[in-house]
PDB file of C-alpha atoms and ligand atoms in Angstrom:
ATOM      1  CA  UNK B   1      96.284 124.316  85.719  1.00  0.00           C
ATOM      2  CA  UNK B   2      95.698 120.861  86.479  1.00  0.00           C
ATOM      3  CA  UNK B   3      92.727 119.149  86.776  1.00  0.00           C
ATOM      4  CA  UNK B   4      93.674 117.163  89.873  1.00  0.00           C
ATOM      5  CA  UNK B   5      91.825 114.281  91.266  1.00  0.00           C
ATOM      6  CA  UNK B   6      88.223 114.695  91.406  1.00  0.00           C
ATOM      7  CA  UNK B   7      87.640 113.665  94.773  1.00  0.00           C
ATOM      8  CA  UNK B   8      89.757 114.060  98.348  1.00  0.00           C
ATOM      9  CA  UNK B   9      91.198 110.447  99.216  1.00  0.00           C
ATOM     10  CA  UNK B  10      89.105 108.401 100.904  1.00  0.00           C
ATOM     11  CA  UNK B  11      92.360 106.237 102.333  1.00  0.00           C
ATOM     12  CA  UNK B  12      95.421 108.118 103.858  1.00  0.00           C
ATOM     13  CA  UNK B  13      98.353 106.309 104.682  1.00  0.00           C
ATOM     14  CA  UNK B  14     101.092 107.224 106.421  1.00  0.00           C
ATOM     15  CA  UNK B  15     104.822 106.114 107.293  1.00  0.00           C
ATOM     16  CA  UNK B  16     105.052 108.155 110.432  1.00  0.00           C
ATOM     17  CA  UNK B  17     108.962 108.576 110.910  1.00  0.00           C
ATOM     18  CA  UNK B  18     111.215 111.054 112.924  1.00  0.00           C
ATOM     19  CA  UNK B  19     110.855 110.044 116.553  1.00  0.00           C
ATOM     20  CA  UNK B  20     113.857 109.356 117.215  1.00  0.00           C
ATOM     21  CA  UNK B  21     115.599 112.819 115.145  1.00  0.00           C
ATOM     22  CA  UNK B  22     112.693 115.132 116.900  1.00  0.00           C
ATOM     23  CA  UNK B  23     114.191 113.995 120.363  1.00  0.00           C
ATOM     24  CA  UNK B  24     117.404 113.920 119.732  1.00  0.00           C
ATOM     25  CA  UNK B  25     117.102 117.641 118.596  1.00  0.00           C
ATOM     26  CA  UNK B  26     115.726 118.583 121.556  1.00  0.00           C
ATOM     27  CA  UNK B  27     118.834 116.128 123.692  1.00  0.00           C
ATOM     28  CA  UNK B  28     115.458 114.239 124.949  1.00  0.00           C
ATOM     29  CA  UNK B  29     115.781 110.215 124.942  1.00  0.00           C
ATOM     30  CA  UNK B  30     114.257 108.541 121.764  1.00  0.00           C
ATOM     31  CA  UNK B  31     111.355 106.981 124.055  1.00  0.00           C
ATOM     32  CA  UNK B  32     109.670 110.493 124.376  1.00  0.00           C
ATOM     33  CA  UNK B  33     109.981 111.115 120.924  1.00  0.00           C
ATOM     34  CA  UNK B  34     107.719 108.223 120.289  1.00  0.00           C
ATOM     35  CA  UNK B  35     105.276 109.082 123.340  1.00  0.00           C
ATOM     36  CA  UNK B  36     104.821 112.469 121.317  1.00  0.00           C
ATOM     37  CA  UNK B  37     104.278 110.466 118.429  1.00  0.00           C
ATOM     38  CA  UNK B  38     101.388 108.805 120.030  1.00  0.00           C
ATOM     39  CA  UNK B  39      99.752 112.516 120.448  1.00  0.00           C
ATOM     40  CA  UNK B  40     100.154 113.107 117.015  1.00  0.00           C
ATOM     41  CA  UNK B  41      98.640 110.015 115.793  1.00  0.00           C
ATOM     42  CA  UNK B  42      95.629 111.297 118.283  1.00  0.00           C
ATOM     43  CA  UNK B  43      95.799 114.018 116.256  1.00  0.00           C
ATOM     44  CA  UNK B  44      95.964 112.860 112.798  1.00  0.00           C
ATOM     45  CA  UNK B  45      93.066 110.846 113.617  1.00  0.00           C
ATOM     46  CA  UNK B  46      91.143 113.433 114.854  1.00  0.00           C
ATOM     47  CA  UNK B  47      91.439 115.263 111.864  1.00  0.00           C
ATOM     48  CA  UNK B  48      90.771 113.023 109.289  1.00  0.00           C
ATOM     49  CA  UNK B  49      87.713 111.587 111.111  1.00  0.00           C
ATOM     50  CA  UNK B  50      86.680 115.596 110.521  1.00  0.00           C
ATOM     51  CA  UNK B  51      87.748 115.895 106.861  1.00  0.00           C
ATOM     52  CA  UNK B  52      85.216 113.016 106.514  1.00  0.00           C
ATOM     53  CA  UNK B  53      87.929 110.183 105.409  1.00  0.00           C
ATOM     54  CA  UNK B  54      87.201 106.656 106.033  1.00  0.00           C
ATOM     55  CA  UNK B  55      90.001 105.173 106.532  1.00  0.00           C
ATOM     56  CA  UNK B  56      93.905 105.827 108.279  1.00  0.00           C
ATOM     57  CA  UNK B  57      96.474 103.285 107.917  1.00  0.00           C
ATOM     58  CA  UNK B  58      99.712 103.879 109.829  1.00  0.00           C
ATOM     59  CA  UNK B  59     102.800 102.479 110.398  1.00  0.00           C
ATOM     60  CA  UNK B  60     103.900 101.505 113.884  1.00  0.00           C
ATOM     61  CA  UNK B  61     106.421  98.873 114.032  1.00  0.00           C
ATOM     62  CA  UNK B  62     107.809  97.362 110.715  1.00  0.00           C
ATOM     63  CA  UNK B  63     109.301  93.628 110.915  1.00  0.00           C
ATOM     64  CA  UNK B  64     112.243  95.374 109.895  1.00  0.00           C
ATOM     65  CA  UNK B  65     111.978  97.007 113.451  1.00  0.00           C
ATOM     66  CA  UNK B  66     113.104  94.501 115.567  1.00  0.00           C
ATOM     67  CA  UNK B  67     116.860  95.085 114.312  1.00  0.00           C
ATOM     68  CA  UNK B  68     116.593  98.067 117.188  1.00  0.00           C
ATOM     69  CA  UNK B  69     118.090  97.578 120.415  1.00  0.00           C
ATOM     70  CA  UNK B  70     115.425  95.622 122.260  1.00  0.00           C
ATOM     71  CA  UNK B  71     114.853  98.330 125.240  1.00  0.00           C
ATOM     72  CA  UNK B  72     113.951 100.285 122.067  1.00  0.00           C
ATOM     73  CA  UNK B  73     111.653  97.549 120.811  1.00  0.00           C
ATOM     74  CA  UNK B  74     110.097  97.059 124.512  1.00  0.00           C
ATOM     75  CA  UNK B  75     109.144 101.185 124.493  1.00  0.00           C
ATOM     76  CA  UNK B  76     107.450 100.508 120.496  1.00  0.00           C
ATOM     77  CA  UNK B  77     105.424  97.611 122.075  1.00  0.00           C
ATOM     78  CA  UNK B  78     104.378  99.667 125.765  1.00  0.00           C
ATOM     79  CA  UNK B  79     103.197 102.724 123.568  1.00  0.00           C
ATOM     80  CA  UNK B  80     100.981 100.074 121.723  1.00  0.00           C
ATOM     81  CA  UNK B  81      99.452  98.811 124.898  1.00  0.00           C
ATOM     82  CA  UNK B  82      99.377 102.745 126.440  1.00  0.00           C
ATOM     83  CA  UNK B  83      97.319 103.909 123.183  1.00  0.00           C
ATOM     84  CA  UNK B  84      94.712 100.832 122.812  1.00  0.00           C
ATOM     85  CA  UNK B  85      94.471 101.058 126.680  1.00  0.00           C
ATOM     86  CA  UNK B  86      94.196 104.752 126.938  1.00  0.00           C
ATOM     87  CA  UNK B  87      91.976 105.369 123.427  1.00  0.00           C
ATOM     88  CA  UNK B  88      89.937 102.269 122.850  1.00  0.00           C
ATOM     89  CA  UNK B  89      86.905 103.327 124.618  1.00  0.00           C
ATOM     90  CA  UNK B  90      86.821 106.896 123.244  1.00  0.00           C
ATOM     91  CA  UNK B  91      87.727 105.314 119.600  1.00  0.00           C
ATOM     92  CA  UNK B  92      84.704 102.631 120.008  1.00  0.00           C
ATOM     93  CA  UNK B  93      82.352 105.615 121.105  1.00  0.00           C
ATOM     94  CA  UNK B  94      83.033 107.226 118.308  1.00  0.00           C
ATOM     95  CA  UNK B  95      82.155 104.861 115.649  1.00  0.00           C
ATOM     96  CA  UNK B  96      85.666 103.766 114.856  1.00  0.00           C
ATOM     97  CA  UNK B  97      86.741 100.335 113.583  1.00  0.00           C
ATOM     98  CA  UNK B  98      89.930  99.237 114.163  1.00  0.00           C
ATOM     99  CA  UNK B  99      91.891  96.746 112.875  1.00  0.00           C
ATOM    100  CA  UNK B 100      95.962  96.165 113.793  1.00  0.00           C
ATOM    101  CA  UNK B 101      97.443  94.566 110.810  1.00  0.00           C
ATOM    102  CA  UNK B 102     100.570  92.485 110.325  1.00  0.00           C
ATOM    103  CA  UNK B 103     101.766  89.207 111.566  1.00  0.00           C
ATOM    104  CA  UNK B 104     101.274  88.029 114.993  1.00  0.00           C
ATOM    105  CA  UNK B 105     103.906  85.709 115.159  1.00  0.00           C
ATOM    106  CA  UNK B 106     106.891  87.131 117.945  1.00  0.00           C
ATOM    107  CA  UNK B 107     104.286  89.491 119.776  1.00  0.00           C
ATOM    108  CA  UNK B 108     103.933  89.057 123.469  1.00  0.00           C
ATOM    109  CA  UNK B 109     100.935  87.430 124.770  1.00  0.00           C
ATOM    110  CA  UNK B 110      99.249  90.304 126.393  1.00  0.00           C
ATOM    111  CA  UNK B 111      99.712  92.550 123.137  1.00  0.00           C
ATOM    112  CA  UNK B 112      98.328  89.611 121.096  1.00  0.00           C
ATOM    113  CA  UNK B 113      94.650  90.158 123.765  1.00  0.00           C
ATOM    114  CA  UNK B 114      94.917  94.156 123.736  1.00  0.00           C
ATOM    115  CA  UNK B 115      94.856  93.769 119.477  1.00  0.00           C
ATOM    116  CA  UNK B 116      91.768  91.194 119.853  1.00  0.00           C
ATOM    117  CA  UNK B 117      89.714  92.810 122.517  1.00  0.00           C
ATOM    118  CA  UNK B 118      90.398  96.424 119.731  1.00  0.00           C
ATOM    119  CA  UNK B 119      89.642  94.072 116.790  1.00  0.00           C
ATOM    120  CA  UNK B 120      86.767  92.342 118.305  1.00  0.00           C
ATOM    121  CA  UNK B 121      85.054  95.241 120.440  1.00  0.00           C
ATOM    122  CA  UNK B 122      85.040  97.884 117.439  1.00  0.00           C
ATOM    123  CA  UNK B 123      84.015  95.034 114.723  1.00  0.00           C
ATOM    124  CA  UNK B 124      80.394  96.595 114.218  1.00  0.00           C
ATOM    125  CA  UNK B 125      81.832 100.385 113.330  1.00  0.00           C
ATOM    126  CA  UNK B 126      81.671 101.700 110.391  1.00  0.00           C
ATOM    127  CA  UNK B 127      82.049 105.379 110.469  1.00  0.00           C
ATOM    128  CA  UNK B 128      85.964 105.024 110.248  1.00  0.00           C
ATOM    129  CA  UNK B 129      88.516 102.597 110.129  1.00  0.00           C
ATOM    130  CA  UNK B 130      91.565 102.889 111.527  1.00  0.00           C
ATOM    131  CA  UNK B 131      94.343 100.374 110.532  1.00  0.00           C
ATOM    132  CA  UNK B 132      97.646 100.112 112.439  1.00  0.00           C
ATOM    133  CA  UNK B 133     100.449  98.174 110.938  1.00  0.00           C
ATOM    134  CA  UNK B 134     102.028  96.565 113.737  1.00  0.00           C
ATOM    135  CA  UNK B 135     104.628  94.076 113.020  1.00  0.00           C
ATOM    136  CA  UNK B 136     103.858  94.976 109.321  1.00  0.00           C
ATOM    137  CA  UNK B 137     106.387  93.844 105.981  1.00  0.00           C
ATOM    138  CA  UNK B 138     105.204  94.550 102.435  1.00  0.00           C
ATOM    139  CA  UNK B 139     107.411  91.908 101.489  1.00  0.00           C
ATOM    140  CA  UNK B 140     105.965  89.758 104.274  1.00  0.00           C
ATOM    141  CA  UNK B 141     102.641  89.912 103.108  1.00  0.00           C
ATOM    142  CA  UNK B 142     103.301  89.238  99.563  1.00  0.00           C
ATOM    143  CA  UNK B 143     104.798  85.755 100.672  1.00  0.00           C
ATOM    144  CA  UNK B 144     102.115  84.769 102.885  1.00  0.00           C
ATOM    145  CA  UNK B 145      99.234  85.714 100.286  1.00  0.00           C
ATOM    146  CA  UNK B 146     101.111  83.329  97.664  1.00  0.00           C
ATOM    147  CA  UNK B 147     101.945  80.585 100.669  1.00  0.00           C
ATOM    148  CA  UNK B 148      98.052  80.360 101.097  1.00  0.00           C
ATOM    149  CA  UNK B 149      97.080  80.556  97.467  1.00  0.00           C
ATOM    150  CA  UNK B 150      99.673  77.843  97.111  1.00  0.00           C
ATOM    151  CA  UNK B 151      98.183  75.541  99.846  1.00  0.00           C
ATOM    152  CA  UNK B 152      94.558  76.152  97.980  1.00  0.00           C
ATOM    153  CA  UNK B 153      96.302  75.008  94.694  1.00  0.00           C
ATOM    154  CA  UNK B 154      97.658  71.682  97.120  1.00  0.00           C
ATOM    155  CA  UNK B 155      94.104  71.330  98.418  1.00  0.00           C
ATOM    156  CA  UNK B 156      93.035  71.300  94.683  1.00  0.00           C
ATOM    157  CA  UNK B 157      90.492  74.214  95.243  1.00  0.00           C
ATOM    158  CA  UNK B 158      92.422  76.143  92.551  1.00  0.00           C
ATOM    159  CA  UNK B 159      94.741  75.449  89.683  1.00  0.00           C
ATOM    160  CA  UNK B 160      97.565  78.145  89.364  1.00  0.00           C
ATOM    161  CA  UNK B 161      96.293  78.877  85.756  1.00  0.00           C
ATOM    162  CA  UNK B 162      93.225  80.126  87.692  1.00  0.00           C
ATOM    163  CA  UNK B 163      94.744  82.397  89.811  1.00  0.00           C
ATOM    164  CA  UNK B 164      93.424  86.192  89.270  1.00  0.00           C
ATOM    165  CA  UNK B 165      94.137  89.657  90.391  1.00  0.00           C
ATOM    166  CA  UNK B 166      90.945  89.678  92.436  1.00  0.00           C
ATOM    167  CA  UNK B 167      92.304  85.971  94.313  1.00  0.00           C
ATOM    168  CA  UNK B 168      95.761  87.351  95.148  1.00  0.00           C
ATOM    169  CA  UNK B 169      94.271  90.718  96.547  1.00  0.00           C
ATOM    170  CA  UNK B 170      91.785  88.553  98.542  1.00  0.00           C
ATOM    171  CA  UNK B 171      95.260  86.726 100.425  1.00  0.00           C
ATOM    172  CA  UNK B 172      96.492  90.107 101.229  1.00  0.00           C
ATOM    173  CA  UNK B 173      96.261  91.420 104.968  1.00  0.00           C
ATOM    174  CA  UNK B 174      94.636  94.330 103.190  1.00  0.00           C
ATOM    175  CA  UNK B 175      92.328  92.679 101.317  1.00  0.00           C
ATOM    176  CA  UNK B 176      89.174  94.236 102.371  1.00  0.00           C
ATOM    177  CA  UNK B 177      90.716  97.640 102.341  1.00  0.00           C
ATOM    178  CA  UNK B 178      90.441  99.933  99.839  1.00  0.00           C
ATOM    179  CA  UNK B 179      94.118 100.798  98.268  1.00  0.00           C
ATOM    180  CA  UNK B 180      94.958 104.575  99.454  1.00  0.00           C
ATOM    181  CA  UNK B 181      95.000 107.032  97.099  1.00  0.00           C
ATOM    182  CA  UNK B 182      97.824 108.978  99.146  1.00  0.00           C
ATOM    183  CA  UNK B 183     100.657 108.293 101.151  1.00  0.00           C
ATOM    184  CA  UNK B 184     102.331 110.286 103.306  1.00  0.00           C
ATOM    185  CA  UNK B 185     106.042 109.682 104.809  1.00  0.00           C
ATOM    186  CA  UNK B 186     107.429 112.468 107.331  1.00  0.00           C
ATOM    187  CA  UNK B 187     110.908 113.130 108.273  1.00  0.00           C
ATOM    188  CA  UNK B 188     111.870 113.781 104.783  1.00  0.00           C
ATOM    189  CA  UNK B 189     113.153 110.186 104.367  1.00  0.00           C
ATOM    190  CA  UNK B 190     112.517 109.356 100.386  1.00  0.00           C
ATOM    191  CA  UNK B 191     111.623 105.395 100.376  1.00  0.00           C
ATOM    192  CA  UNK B 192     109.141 103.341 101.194  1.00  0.00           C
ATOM    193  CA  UNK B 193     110.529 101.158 104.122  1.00  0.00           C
ATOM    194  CA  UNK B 194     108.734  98.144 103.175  1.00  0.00           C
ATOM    195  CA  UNK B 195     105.612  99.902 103.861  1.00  0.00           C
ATOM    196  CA  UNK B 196     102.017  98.304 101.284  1.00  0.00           C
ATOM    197  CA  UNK B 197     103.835  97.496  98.396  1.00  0.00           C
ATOM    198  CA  UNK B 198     101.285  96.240  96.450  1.00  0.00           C
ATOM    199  CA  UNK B 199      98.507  98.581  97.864  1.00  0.00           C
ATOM    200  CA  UNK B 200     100.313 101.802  96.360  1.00  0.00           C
ATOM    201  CA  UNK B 201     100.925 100.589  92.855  1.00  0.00           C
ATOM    202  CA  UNK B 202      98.902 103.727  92.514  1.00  0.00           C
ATOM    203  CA  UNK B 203      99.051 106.336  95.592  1.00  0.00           C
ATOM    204  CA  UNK B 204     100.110 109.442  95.244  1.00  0.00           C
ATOM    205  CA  UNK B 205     103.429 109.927  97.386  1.00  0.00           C
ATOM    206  CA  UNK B 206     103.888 113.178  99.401  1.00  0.00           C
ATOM    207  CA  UNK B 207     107.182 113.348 101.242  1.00  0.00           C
ATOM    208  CA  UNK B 208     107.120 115.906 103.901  1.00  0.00           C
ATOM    209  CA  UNK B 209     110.571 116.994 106.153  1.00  0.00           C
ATOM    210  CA  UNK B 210     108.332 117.903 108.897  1.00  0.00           C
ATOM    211  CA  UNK B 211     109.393 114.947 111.756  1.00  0.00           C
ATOM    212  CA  UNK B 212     105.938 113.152 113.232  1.00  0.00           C
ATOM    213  CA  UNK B 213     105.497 114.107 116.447  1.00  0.00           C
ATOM    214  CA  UNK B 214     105.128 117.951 114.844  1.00  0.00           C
ATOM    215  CA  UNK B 215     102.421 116.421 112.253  1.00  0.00           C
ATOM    216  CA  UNK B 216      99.135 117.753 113.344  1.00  0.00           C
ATOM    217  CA  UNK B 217      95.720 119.353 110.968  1.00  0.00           C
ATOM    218  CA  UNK B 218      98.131 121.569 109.256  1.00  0.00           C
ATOM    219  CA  UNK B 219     100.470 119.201 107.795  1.00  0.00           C
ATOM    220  CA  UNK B 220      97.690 116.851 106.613  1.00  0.00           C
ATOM    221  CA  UNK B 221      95.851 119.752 104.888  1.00  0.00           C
ATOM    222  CA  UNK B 222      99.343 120.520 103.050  1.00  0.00           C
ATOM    223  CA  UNK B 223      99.430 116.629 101.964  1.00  0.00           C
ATOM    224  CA  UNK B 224      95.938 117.166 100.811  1.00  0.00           C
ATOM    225  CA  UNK B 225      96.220 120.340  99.204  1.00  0.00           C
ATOM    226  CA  UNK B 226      99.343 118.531  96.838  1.00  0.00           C
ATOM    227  CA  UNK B 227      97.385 115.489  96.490  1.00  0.00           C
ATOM    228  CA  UNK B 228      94.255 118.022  94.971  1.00  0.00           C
ATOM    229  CA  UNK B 229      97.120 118.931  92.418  1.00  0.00           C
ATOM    230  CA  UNK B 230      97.949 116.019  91.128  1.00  0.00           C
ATOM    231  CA  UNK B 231      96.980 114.493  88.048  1.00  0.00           C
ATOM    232  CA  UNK B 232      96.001 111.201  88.328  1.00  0.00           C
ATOM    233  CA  UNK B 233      96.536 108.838  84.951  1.00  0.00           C
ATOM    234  CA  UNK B 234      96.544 105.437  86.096  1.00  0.00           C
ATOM    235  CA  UNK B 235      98.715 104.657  82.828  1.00  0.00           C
ATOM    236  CA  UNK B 236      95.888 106.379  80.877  1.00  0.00           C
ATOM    237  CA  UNK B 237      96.042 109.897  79.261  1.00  0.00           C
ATOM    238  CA  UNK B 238      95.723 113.145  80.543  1.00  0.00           C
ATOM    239  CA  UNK B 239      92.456 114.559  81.748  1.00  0.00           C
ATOM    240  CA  UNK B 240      90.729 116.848  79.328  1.00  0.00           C
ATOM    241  CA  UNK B 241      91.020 119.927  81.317  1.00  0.00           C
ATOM    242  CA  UNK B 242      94.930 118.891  82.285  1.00  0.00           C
ATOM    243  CA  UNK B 243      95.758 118.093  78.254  1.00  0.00           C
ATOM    244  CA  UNK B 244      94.594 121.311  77.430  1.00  0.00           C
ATOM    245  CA  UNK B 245      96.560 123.300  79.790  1.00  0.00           C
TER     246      UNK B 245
HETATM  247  C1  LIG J   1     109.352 106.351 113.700  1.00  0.00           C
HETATM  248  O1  LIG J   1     110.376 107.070 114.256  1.00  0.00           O
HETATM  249  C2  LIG J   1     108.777 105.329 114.625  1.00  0.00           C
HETATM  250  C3  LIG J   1     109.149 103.946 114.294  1.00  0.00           C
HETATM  251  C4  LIG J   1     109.906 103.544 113.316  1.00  0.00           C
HETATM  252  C5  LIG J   1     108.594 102.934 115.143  1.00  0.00           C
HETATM  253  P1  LIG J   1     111.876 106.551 114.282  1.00  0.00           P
HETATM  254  O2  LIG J   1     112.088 105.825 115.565  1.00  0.00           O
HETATM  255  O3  LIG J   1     112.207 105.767 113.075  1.00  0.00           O
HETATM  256  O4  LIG J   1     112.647 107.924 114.309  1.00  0.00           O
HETATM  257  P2  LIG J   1     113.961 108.300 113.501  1.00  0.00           P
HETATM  258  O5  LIG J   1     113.748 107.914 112.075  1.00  0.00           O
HETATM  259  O6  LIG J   1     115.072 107.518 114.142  1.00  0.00           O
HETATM  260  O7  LIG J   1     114.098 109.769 113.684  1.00  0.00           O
HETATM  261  C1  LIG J   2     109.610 102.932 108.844  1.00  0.00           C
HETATM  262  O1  LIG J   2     110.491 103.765 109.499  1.00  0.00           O
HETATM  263  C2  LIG J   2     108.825 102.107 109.807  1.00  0.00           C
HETATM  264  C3  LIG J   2     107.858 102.820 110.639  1.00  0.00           C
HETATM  265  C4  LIG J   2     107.563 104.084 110.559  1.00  0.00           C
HETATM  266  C5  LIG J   2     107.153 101.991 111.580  1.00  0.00           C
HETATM  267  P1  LIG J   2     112.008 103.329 109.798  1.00  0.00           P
HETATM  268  O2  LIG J   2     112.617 104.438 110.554  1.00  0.00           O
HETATM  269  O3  LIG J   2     112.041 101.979 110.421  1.00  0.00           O
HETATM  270  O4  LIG J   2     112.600 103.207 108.324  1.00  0.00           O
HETATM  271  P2  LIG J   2     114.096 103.308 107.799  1.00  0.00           P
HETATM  272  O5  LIG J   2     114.934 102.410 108.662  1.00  0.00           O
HETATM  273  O6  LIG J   2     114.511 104.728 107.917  1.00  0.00           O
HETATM  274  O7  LIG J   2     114.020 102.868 106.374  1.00  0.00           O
HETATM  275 MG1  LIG J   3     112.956 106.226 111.267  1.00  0.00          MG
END
């Protein structure tokens, strides 16, 4: 038997896909897949606020996204407005921080307030953090942590020789965040989408078929229960318990 990790994840991430195929199933338009999507992510949150996590990253709208037909786009950005207008005061009351990461460049005005009033009115919380990649590329945030460290090196507050781990993480939209030790992608899609790729050099990936807007308490204690039976090296060797099995 293996040992598994000794602790649950602290940081869940998820690539919440299937929208569009849970509508479509049903001969619904895509747009009401998402709105269901919304009451799952109500959902997901709900639960790992009670599972005692401390923080959710998901992913809304990848800069990849905007290759959809833009009535499709419009829908991605209303939900946005619907949740932070519908949820923010019942989020805030209940201790949660969020933050809406990505870049801000191409978002509509009124978006670009609704993510600062969330940002700035739930700064103080600390009982949960919940981060929503909006407008969110892996790749994306790579090249903009090395664009500033490269403007530091022009301002001569750094030589490139000094450059370490700890400076490049620090340049990341992530920075402050803990890396998650699990993430999930539904819809039974098997890639990563562009999705923290320097933040999971280490997660453990769960893949489930089950298409977001059915994800709910059950589905996250399945991701849980697989992450509990993993066996976490980090390029090391086997736990005791696990070499010995
Ligand atoms: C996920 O559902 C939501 C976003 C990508 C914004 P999709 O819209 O990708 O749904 P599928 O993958 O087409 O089923
Ligand atoms: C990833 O899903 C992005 C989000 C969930 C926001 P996509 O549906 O855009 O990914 P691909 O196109 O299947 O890779
Ligand atoms: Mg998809």
């Amino acid at each position: 038997m293996s040992a598994g990790p000794k602790h649950d994840p602290q940081h869940v991430a998820i690539i919440m896909d299937g929208n569009g195929r849970w509508a479509k199933a049903r001969g619904l338009p895509r747009e009401v897949g998402h709105q269901r999507g919304v009451e799952a992510l109500r959902r997901t949150v709900e639960a790992c606020r009670s599972r005692d996590l401390s923080h959710l990253t998901v992913f809304s709208f990848s800069t990849e996204n905007w290759k959809r037909p833009a009535t499709e786009v419009s829908s991605l950005f209303a939900l946005l407005r619907l949740y932070v207008r519908q949820d923010l005061k019942k989020l805030h009351s209940e201790g949660v921080r969020i933050r809406v990461i990505g870049t801000r460049a191409g978002l509509p005005d009124d978006v670009l307030s609704l993510i600062e009033e969330s940002e700035t009115l739930t700064a103080q919380n600390s009982r949960f953090q919940l981060n929503i990649a909006f407008n969110y590329g892996g790749q994306d945030e790579i090249l903009t942590a090395c664009k500033t460290l490269a403007r530091s090196c022009e301002r001569g507050e750094l030589t490139s020789d000094d450059i370490t781990l700890e400076h490049f993480e620090q340049a990341l939209w992530f920075g402050d965040i803990p890396d998650p030790e699990l993430l999930i992608r539904t819809s039974g899609e098997f890639r990563i989408s562009n999705f923290m790729l320097w933040q999971i050099a280490y997660s453990e990936l769960v893949f489930m078929d089950c298409l977001w807007p059915d994800f709910g308490e059950d589905q996250l204690d399945e991701a849980l229960k697989t992450y509990r039976s993993r066996d976490r090296r980090f390029g090391g060797l086997a736990t005791e318990s696990a070499a010995s099995r």
